[in-house]
Amino acid sequence: MVKENRLSHSGEQRESGKQQVIDTIRAAGSIARIDISTATRVSPATVTAITAELIDVGLIEEIIPDVPRQDAKRGRPRVALKIRGNAHRIAGIKVSHRVISVVLLDFEGNDIVGHEMPLQQACMSVSLLCTEIMNALAQACGKGGFDVSTISGIGVGLAGLVDAKRNFVYWSSSLDERNVDFGAHLAQHTPCPIFIDNDANLVAKAEHLFGKGQNVSDFVVITIEHGVGMGIVINNEIYRGSRGCGAEFGHTKVQLEGALCQCGQRGCLEAYVGDYALLREANITNGGVGHRDLGQLVEAAQSGDQMACSIFDRAGRMFAMGLANVVNVFDPKLIILSGARLSFDYLYSEQVIQEMQRWVVQVDAPSPEVLVHSWGDLMWAKGAAAYAIEEVSALAIRELASSEK
Ligand SMILES: [Zn+2]
């Protein structure tokens, strides 16, 4: 996907200087040249040269910020720099169990279009999933009144084991085969760069940029959907593991030779707390009839059905045990429980959090903060778009640096 450019040492320096400058501008929203120099410790002269070049290629632009009147009196307002929104149009796509969600953002990260396309089936062939993704993207672009060819980069979030660096999918509940070079397949449908990652990593990215993880350098996000996922942010960066498939919280083992998981192994946490696991149990004890969806099971529990209550109770305790293990391993400052559906309320309950605290190693310091953040699939897609914006930005800088060799 990404062209490897062999840069000379000074070329690398130039590239990293440019990247630092553009990252600083993006993080600040708008910022004066002298403040970029202070933040990056790059000399004012070099910042001036770099920003001139970035303006020249259209990645950033100058603005005159609104200054309060009393400040304006003191002299000419300082010119600031910001990312040029129109520089690129970026797509973020999240493939869920029953729907594909698409957001289109400008290069600054502003929303242009949000769109959801229902899926007929949850698990499909590689070629069908590529077609469905491209259909959803075309529909979103149609809604915005522009052509798919105007998109500069596509971020895609999939559930499962994904090596983001290679756009390679080891396993996903959305695909009917393992070990798929999914980036290469998708690239046959579109010329623009594609960036694929595990969906929970993208939620962590979205939480870090737009959500409850803003200005928090180290935190853990647990996602609850059809499966259970985790994203780890360490030192402001996503931790992915050596093969790109770390942080598989849902497949940590909680029971020896336990319940069968959708990954094919036994005893995974997900096989006790995922929606399919709860329905499986409900339908065993119910003689295979009755509860078709989680909503019905939730209603039964709310109306006092003992069998339904015991299923949710056990799932909650299993989940609390998993959370306590995460705290005991990572000791994060913050845990964000992130999910879209209210039906997962049983995992967010006060009782579950208290139970978790009981199993956390006890020291004379407060346990990590646990925050619940419910949001829709479009926010997951926004995380995918944010990832693509970062990568498109890095590609643009790399091209710029290599053209100067
Ligand atoms: Zn599993």
Tab-separated table of C-alpha atoms and ligand atoms in Angstrom:
chain	number	residue	atom	x	y	z
A	1	MET	CA	0.000	0.000	0.000
A	2	VAL	CA	2.444	2.559	1.264
A	3	LYS	CA	5.345	3.305	-1.029
A	4	GLU	CA	8.641	2.857	0.745
A	5	ASN	CA	10.891	5.769	-0.034
A	6	ARG	CA	14.518	5.398	0.855
A	7	LEU	CA	15.242	8.805	2.222
A	8	SER	CA	18.630	10.171	2.994
A	9	HIS	CA	19.293	11.132	6.591
A	10	SER	CA	18.596	14.805	5.913
A	11	GLY	CA	15.501	13.790	3.942
A	12	GLU	CA	14.226	11.920	6.978
A	13	GLN	CA	14.886	14.940	9.142
A	14	ARG	CA	12.990	17.174	6.755
A	15	GLU	CA	10.107	14.713	6.711
A	16	SER	CA	9.905	14.457	10.485
A	17	GLY	CA	10.112	18.249	10.870
A	18	LYS	CA	7.192	18.699	8.489
A	19	GLN	CA	5.223	15.969	10.234
A	20	GLN	CA	5.820	17.586	13.618
A	21	VAL	CA	4.688	20.959	12.320
A	22	ILE	CA	1.496	19.643	10.718
A	23	ASP	CA	0.678	17.523	13.807
A	24	THR	CA	1.116	20.586	16.020
A	25	ILE	CA	-1.183	22.661	13.815
A	26	ARG	CA	-3.806	19.896	13.805
A	27	ALA	CA	-3.702	19.461	17.569
A	28	ALA	CA	-3.975	23.221	18.173
A	29	GLY	CA	-6.751	23.904	15.664
A	30	SER	CA	-5.099	27.197	14.785
A	31	ILE	CA	-1.693	28.395	15.908
A	32	ALA	CA	0.822	31.170	15.130
A	33	ARG	CA	4.223	30.305	13.601
A	34	ILE	CA	6.133	31.415	16.681
A	35	ASP	CA	3.997	29.131	18.901
A	36	ILE	CA	4.679	26.191	16.565
A	37	SER	CA	8.371	26.883	17.021
A	38	THR	CA	8.003	26.892	20.815
A	39	ALA	CA	5.931	23.689	20.828
A	40	THR	CA	8.175	21.710	18.467
A	41	ARG	CA	11.567	23.263	19.379
A	42	VAL	CA	12.131	23.718	15.638
A	43	SER	CA	13.802	27.069	14.908
A	44	PRO	CA	11.495	29.948	13.804
A	45	ALA	CA	13.331	30.170	10.463
A	46	THR	CA	12.780	26.468	9.750
A	47	VAL	CA	9.116	26.713	10.834
A	48	THR	CA	8.691	29.615	8.390
A	49	ALA	CA	10.269	27.593	5.575
A	50	ILE	CA	8.227	24.460	6.332
A	51	THR	CA	4.918	26.298	6.677
A	52	ALA	CA	5.561	28.181	3.412
A	53	GLU	CA	5.952	24.829	1.686
A	54	LEU	CA	2.846	23.324	3.334
A	55	ILE	CA	0.812	26.401	2.284
A	56	ASP	CA	2.229	26.056	-1.212
A	57	VAL	CA	0.976	22.469	-1.601
A	58	GLY	CA	-2.369	23.401	-0.060
A	59	LEU	CA	-2.231	21.301	3.128
A	60	ILE	CA	-2.499	24.305	5.480
A	61	GLU	CA	-3.702	27.886	5.183
A	62	GLU	CA	-3.325	31.233	6.916
A	63	ILE	CA	-6.168	32.734	8.916
A	64	ILE	CA	-6.606	35.901	10.929
A	65	PRO	CA	-8.021	34.704	14.241
A	66	ASP	CA	-10.829	36.628	15.955
A	67	VAL	CA	-9.105	38.615	18.651
A	68	PRO	CA	-10.885	40.290	21.563
A	69	ARG	CA	-11.112	44.059	21.048
A	70	GLN	CA	-8.739	45.073	23.841
A	71	ASP	CA	-6.025	42.802	22.379
A	72	ALA	CA	-6.632	44.082	18.865
A	73	LYS	CA	-5.859	47.626	19.984
A	74	ARG	CA	-2.335	46.588	20.809
A	75	GLY	CA	-1.489	46.086	17.182
A	76	ARG	CA	-1.974	44.031	14.095
A	77	PRO	CA	-3.537	40.619	14.923
A	78	ARG	CA	-1.086	37.745	14.570
A	79	VAL	CA	-1.642	35.512	11.567
A	80	ALA	CA	-2.314	31.914	12.512
A	81	LEU	CA	-2.143	28.692	10.545
A	82	LYS	CA	-4.715	25.935	10.316
A	83	ILE	CA	-5.253	22.720	8.369
A	84	ARG	CA	-6.939	23.430	5.038
A	85	GLY	CA	-10.233	21.492	5.203
A	86	ASN	CA	-10.649	21.395	1.435
A	87	ALA	CA	-7.215	19.816	0.945
A	88	HIS	CA	-8.671	16.307	1.158
A	89	ARG	CA	-11.982	14.518	1.575
A	90	ILE	CA	-11.655	11.418	3.769
A	91	ALA	CA	-13.988	8.454	4.373
A	92	GLY	CA	-14.325	6.463	7.595
A	93	ILE	CA	-16.179	3.159	7.404
A	94	LYS	CA	-17.256	0.845	10.177
A	95	VAL	CA	-18.498	-2.636	9.365
A	96	SER	CA	-20.878	-3.858	12.074
A	97	HIS	CA	-22.923	-7.000	12.390
A	98	ARG	CA	-25.962	-5.650	10.570
A	99	VAL	CA	-24.953	-2.293	9.134
A	100	ILE	CA	-22.120	-0.448	7.387
A	101	SER	CA	-21.681	3.113	8.691
A	102	VAL	CA	-19.845	5.752	6.670
A	103	VAL	CA	-18.729	9.245	7.606
A	104	LEU	CA	-17.075	11.656	5.234
A	105	LEU	CA	-14.858	14.301	6.809
A	106	ASP	CA	-12.846	17.127	5.364
A	107	PHE	CA	-9.074	17.211	6.004
A	108	GLU	CA	-9.612	19.326	9.106
A	109	GLY	CA	-11.920	16.658	10.563
A	110	ASN	CA	-15.248	18.436	10.014
A	111	ASP	CA	-18.279	16.227	9.256
A	112	ILE	CA	-19.546	16.389	5.693
A	113	VAL	CA	-21.878	13.377	5.459
A	114	GLY	CA	-22.977	10.501	7.695
A	115	HIS	CA	-24.679	7.454	6.189
A	116	GLU	CA	-25.768	3.961	7.252
A	117	MET	CA	-26.463	1.031	4.932
A	118	PRO	CA	-28.132	-2.094	6.333
A	119	LEU	CA	-26.497	-5.488	5.657
A	120	GLN	CA	-28.489	-8.567	4.675
A	121	GLN	CA	-26.013	-10.880	6.377
A	122	ALA	CA	-23.371	-10.502	9.063
A	123	CYS	CA	-20.706	-12.886	7.722
A	124	MET	CA	-19.852	-12.912	4.020
A	125	SER	CA	-17.283	-13.627	1.336
A	126	VAL	CA	-14.342	-11.271	0.770
A	127	SER	CA	-15.678	-10.111	-2.597
A	128	LEU	CA	-19.186	-9.476	-1.242
A	129	LEU	CA	-17.866	-7.452	1.702
A	130	CYS	CA	-15.730	-5.352	-0.693
A	131	THR	CA	-18.802	-4.736	-2.858
A	132	GLU	CA	-20.950	-3.811	0.163
A	133	ILE	CA	-18.296	-1.401	1.484
A	134	MET	CA	-17.995	0.296	-1.905
A	135	ASN	CA	-21.815	0.478	-2.217
A	136	ALA	CA	-22.086	2.125	1.206
A	137	LEU	CA	-19.312	4.571	0.255
A	138	ALA	CA	-20.990	5.393	-3.085
A	139	GLN	CA	-24.314	6.012	-1.309
A	140	ALA	CA	-22.632	8.335	1.207
A	141	CYS	CA	-20.873	10.254	-1.585
A	142	GLY	CA	-24.167	10.451	-3.495
A	143	LYS	CA	-25.787	11.983	-0.418
A	144	GLY	CA	-23.043	14.627	-0.366
A	145	GLY	CA	-23.408	15.236	-4.103
A	146	PHE	CA	-19.903	14.267	-5.168
A	147	ASP	CA	-18.095	11.399	-6.847
A	148	VAL	CA	-16.284	8.574	-5.027
A	149	SER	CA	-13.161	9.486	-7.026
A	150	THR	CA	-12.859	12.719	-4.986
A	151	ILE	CA	-12.047	10.724	-1.804
A	152	SER	CA	-8.334	10.832	-0.865
A	153	GLY	CA	-8.255	8.079	1.736
A	154	ILE	CA	-10.511	5.429	3.279
A	155	GLY	CA	-10.264	4.138	6.854
A	156	VAL	CA	-12.064	0.851	7.525
A	157	GLY	CA	-12.831	-0.631	10.950
A	158	LEU	CA	-13.511	-4.359	11.182
A	159	ALA	CA	-14.187	-6.534	14.198
A	160	GLY	CA	-11.528	-9.190	14.679
A	161	LEU	CA	-7.781	-9.718	14.428
A	162	VAL	CA	-6.311	-7.143	12.070
A	163	ASP	CA	-2.690	-6.244	11.313
A	164	ALA	CA	-3.178	-2.543	10.578
A	165	LYS	CA	0.360	-2.078	9.263
A	166	ARG	CA	-0.280	-4.582	6.449
A	167	ASN	CA	-4.067	-4.041	6.019
A	168	PHE	CA	-4.251	-7.788	6.692
A	169	VAL	CA	-7.189	-9.524	8.376
A	170	TYR	CA	-6.267	-12.702	10.274
A	171	TRP	CA	-9.843	-13.270	11.322
A	172	SER	CA	-13.050	-11.259	11.386
A	173	SER	CA	-16.625	-12.172	12.277
A	174	SER	CA	-17.625	-10.276	9.092
A	175	LEU	CA	-15.617	-12.579	6.778
A	176	ASP	CA	-16.152	-16.252	5.974
A	177	GLU	CA	-12.442	-16.972	5.515
A	178	ARG	CA	-9.271	-16.434	7.542
A	179	ASN	CA	-5.957	-14.777	6.580
A	180	VAL	CA	-7.261	-12.305	4.028
A	181	ASP	CA	-5.113	-9.602	2.423
A	182	PHE	CA	-8.185	-7.420	2.662
A	183	GLY	CA	-6.446	-4.150	1.772
A	184	ALA	CA	-5.343	-5.630	-1.584
A	185	HIS	CA	-8.873	-6.887	-2.335
A	186	LEU	CA	-10.447	-3.537	-1.516
A	187	ALA	CA	-7.764	-1.731	-3.533
A	188	GLN	CA	-9.110	-3.451	-6.671
A	189	HIS	CA	-12.280	-1.376	-6.256
A	190	THR	CA	-10.707	2.022	-5.681
A	191	PRO	CA	-7.419	3.738	-6.478
A	192	CYS	CA	-7.263	5.729	-3.239
A	193	PRO	CA	-5.210	4.600	-0.214
A	194	ILE	CA	-6.978	2.286	2.243
A	195	PHE	CA	-6.222	1.912	5.944
A	196	ILE	CA	-7.761	-1.025	7.818
A	197	ASP	CA	-7.745	-1.489	11.564
A	198	ASN	CA	-9.492	-3.351	14.323
A	199	ASP	CA	-12.685	-1.465	15.164
A	200	ALA	CA	-11.933	-1.191	18.891
A	201	ASN	CA	-8.606	0.536	18.093
A	202	LEU	CA	-10.556	3.041	16.036
A	203	VAL	CA	-12.976	3.684	18.895
A	204	ALA	CA	-9.933	4.348	21.100
A	205	LYS	CA	-8.711	6.772	18.415
A	206	ALA	CA	-12.115	8.497	18.320
A	207	GLU	CA	-12.239	8.696	22.153
A	208	HIS	CA	-8.747	10.187	22.159
A	209	LEU	CA	-9.494	12.798	19.497
A	210	PHE	CA	-13.158	13.636	20.073
A	211	GLY	CA	-14.419	11.814	23.171
A	212	LYS	CA	-13.720	11.128	26.838
A	213	GLY	CA	-10.044	10.339	26.243
A	214	GLN	CA	-9.142	13.863	25.117
A	215	ASN	CA	-6.001	15.047	26.891
A	216	VAL	CA	-5.573	11.642	28.575
A	217	SER	CA	-2.262	10.067	27.523
A	218	ASP	CA	-2.907	6.543	28.860
A	219	PHE	CA	-6.263	4.808	28.890
A	220	VAL	CA	-8.130	1.670	27.929
A	221	VAL	CA	-11.361	1.501	25.940
A	222	ILE	CA	-13.558	-1.576	26.174
A	223	THR	CA	-16.097	-1.861	23.371
A	224	ILE	CA	-19.230	-3.919	23.686
A	225	GLU	CA	-21.155	-4.816	20.605
A	226	HIS	CA	-21.796	-8.170	18.985
A	227	GLY	CA	-18.377	-9.040	20.436
A	228	VAL	CA	-16.156	-7.512	23.102
A	229	GLY	CA	-13.118	-5.487	22.039
A	230	MET	CA	-10.395	-3.364	23.575
A	231	GLY	CA	-8.221	-0.462	22.472
A	232	ILE	CA	-5.161	0.561	24.489
A	233	VAL	CA	-3.696	4.062	24.313
A	234	ILE	CA	-0.194	4.332	25.772
A	235	ASN	CA	1.666	7.627	25.597
A	236	ASN	CA	-0.963	9.068	23.235
A	237	GLU	CA	-0.551	6.186	20.780
A	238	ILE	CA	-2.563	3.053	20.059
A	239	TYR	CA	-0.741	-0.050	21.286
A	240	ARG	CA	-1.141	-2.772	18.652
A	241	GLY	CA	1.178	-5.596	19.691
A	242	SER	CA	3.895	-7.174	17.539
A	243	ARG	CA	1.580	-8.933	15.076
A	244	GLY	CA	-0.987	-6.166	15.188
A	245	CYS	CA	-3.478	-8.237	17.101
A	246	GLY	CA	-2.963	-7.351	20.739
A	247	ALA	CA	-5.648	-6.226	23.155
A	248	GLU	CA	-8.063	-9.034	22.335
A	249	PHE	CA	-9.947	-8.630	25.585
A	250	GLY	CA	-12.952	-10.577	24.300
A	251	HIS	CA	-10.782	-13.635	23.713
A	252	THR	CA	-9.001	-13.667	27.044
A	253	LYS	CA	-9.855	-16.957	28.693
A	254	VAL	CA	-12.129	-16.954	31.705
A	255	GLN	CA	-12.980	-20.654	31.845
A	256	LEU	CA	-10.933	-23.774	31.106
A	257	GLU	CA	-12.684	-25.784	28.342
A	258	GLY	CA	-15.565	-23.376	28.669
A	259	ALA	CA	-18.263	-22.147	26.286
A	260	LEU	CA	-17.583	-22.095	22.541
A	261	CYS	CA	-16.627	-18.673	21.175
A	262	GLN	CA	-17.243	-17.349	17.662
A	263	CYS	CA	-13.426	-17.296	17.189
A	264	GLY	CA	-13.471	-21.103	17.369
A	265	GLN	CA	-11.814	-21.449	20.785
A	266	ARG	CA	-13.375	-22.224	24.135
A	267	GLY	CA	-13.755	-20.283	27.354
A	268	CYS	CA	-13.320	-16.750	25.923
A	269	LEU	CA	-14.902	-13.867	27.851
A	270	GLU	CA	-16.960	-13.002	24.790
A	271	ALA	CA	-18.528	-16.455	24.827
A	272	TYR	CA	-20.117	-15.454	28.170
A	273	VAL	CA	-20.991	-11.783	27.704
A	274	GLY	CA	-21.610	-11.269	23.944
A	275	ASP	CA	-25.211	-10.998	22.787
A	276	TYR	CA	-24.999	-14.329	20.953
A	277	ALA	CA	-23.757	-16.001	24.125
A	278	LEU	CA	-26.696	-14.743	26.175
A	279	LEU	CA	-29.233	-15.795	23.549
A	280	ARG	CA	-27.579	-19.200	23.240
A	281	GLU	CA	-27.952	-19.769	26.948
A	282	ALA	CA	-31.485	-18.415	27.058
A	283	ASN	CA	-32.541	-20.711	24.254
A	284	ILE	CA	-30.957	-23.804	25.813
A	285	THR	CA	-32.801	-23.304	29.073
A	286	ASN	CA	-35.902	-22.306	27.175
A	287	GLY	CA	-36.012	-25.387	25.005
A	288	GLY	CA	-34.855	-23.425	21.969
A	289	VAL	CA	-37.934	-21.229	21.754
A	290	GLY	CA	-38.794	-17.731	22.811
A	291	HIS	CA	-36.033	-15.192	22.920
A	292	ARG	CA	-35.062	-14.248	19.379
A	293	ASP	CA	-33.192	-11.101	20.292
A	294	LEU	CA	-31.495	-9.485	23.209
A	295	GLY	CA	-34.268	-6.907	23.568
A	296	GLN	CA	-36.776	-9.648	24.422
A	297	LEU	CA	-34.391	-11.145	26.942
A	298	VAL	CA	-33.822	-7.732	28.546
A	299	GLU	CA	-37.587	-7.231	28.788
A	300	ALA	CA	-37.979	-10.641	30.426
A	301	ALA	CA	-35.316	-9.762	33.005
A	302	GLN	CA	-36.925	-6.399	33.684
A	303	SER	CA	-40.279	-8.052	34.308
A	304	GLY	CA	-38.596	-10.296	36.887
A	305	ASP	CA	-38.097	-13.520	34.903
A	306	GLN	CA	-35.641	-15.459	37.075
A	307	MET	CA	-33.954	-17.339	34.254
A	308	ALA	CA	-33.333	-14.113	32.315
A	309	CYS	CA	-32.079	-12.369	35.469
A	310	SER	CA	-29.602	-15.144	36.212
A	311	ILE	CA	-28.207	-15.004	32.656
A	312	PHE	CA	-27.542	-11.250	32.899
A	313	ASP	CA	-26.204	-11.608	36.428
A	314	ARG	CA	-23.613	-14.171	35.366
A	315	ALA	CA	-22.621	-12.183	32.275
A	316	GLY	CA	-22.133	-9.099	34.469
A	317	ARG	CA	-19.920	-10.991	36.924
A	318	MET	CA	-17.824	-12.501	34.107
A	319	PHE	CA	-17.393	-9.024	32.634
A	320	ALA	CA	-16.391	-7.590	36.035
A	321	MET	CA	-13.763	-10.332	36.373
A	322	GLY	CA	-12.381	-9.461	32.914
A	323	LEU	CA	-12.245	-5.754	33.773
A	324	ALA	CA	-10.445	-6.462	37.041
A	325	ASN	CA	-7.844	-8.489	35.110
A	326	VAL	CA	-7.277	-5.541	32.753
A	327	VAL	CA	-6.756	-3.210	35.716
A	328	ASN	CA	-4.435	-5.691	37.389
A	329	VAL	CA	-2.296	-5.919	34.243
A	330	PHE	CA	-2.263	-2.301	33.017
A	331	ASP	CA	-3.235	-0.126	35.990
A	332	PRO	CA	-4.675	2.497	33.588
A	333	LYS	CA	-5.745	5.940	34.748
A	334	LEU	CA	-9.055	5.606	32.954
A	335	ILE	CA	-11.258	2.849	31.551
A	336	ILE	CA	-13.913	3.881	29.039
A	337	LEU	CA	-16.759	1.438	28.447
A	338	SER	CA	-17.931	2.287	24.978
A	339	GLY	CA	-20.971	0.793	23.341
A	340	ALA	CA	-23.780	1.778	21.087
A	341	ARG	CA	-26.762	-0.072	22.404
A	342	LEU	CA	-28.746	0.369	25.559
A	343	SER	CA	-29.286	-3.395	25.599
A	344	PHE	CA	-25.784	-3.711	27.017
A	345	ASP	CA	-26.736	-1.756	30.125
A	346	TYR	CA	-26.337	-4.883	32.230
A	347	LEU	CA	-22.580	-4.714	31.662
A	348	TYR	CA	-22.355	-1.055	32.670
A	349	SER	CA	-24.244	-1.358	35.946
A	350	GLU	CA	-23.000	0.011	39.244
A	351	GLN	CA	-23.015	-3.568	40.546
A	352	VAL	CA	-20.582	-4.698	37.826
A	353	ILE	CA	-18.200	-1.804	38.568
A	354	GLN	CA	-18.315	-2.549	42.310
A	355	GLU	CA	-17.622	-6.204	41.667
A	356	MET	CA	-14.650	-5.242	39.469
A	357	GLN	CA	-13.269	-3.047	42.248
A	358	ARG	CA	-13.445	-5.977	44.645
A	359	TRP	CA	-11.176	-8.035	42.365
A	360	VAL	CA	-8.644	-5.315	41.692
A	361	VAL	CA	-5.368	-5.560	43.651
A	362	GLN	CA	-5.956	-3.416	46.716
A	363	VAL	CA	-3.593	-0.549	47.486
A	364	ASP	CA	-4.041	2.696	49.391
A	365	ALA	CA	-4.867	4.640	46.246
A	366	PRO	CA	-8.105	5.072	44.345
A	367	SER	CA	-9.011	2.532	41.627
A	368	PRO	CA	-8.995	3.728	38.011
A	369	GLU	CA	-11.904	5.849	36.926
A	370	VAL	CA	-14.507	3.953	34.894
A	371	LEU	CA	-16.580	6.012	32.454
A	372	VAL	CA	-19.475	4.796	30.360
A	373	HIS	CA	-19.723	6.357	26.930
A	374	SER	CA	-22.587	5.268	24.707
A	375	TRP	CA	-22.398	6.340	21.114
A	376	GLY	CA	-23.608	5.236	17.726
A	377	ASP	CA	-21.863	3.412	14.900
A	378	LEU	CA	-21.194	6.743	13.206
A	379	MET	CA	-18.737	7.658	15.961
A	380	TRP	CA	-16.881	4.384	15.352
A	381	ALA	CA	-16.750	5.359	11.673
A	382	LYS	CA	-15.417	8.747	12.703
A	383	GLY	CA	-12.520	6.986	14.432
A	384	ALA	CA	-11.798	5.179	11.146
A	385	ALA	CA	-11.819	8.532	9.345
A	386	ALA	CA	-9.506	10.070	11.947
A	387	TYR	CA	-7.055	7.210	11.388
A	388	ALA	CA	-7.225	7.754	7.612
A	389	ILE	CA	-6.678	11.526	8.039
A	390	GLU	CA	-3.474	10.845	9.993
A	391	GLU	CA	-2.236	8.372	7.399
A	392	VAL	CA	-3.136	10.544	4.382
A	393	SER	CA	-1.351	13.415	6.094
A	394	ALA	CA	1.761	11.248	6.606
A	395	LEU	CA	1.640	10.113	2.944
A	396	ALA	CA	1.392	13.717	1.735
A	397	ILE	CA	4.375	14.730	3.877
A	398	ARG	CA	6.384	11.728	2.673
A	399	GLU	CA	5.664	12.580	-0.968
A	400	LEU	CA	6.657	16.173	-0.349
A	401	ALA	CA	9.922	15.168	1.338
A	402	SER	CA	10.826	12.641	-1.367
A	403	SER	CA	10.176	15.160	-4.153
A	404	GLU	CA	12.917	17.301	-2.609
A	405	LYS	CA	15.586	14.638	-2.701
B	1	ZN	ZN	-12.787	-16.241	21.332
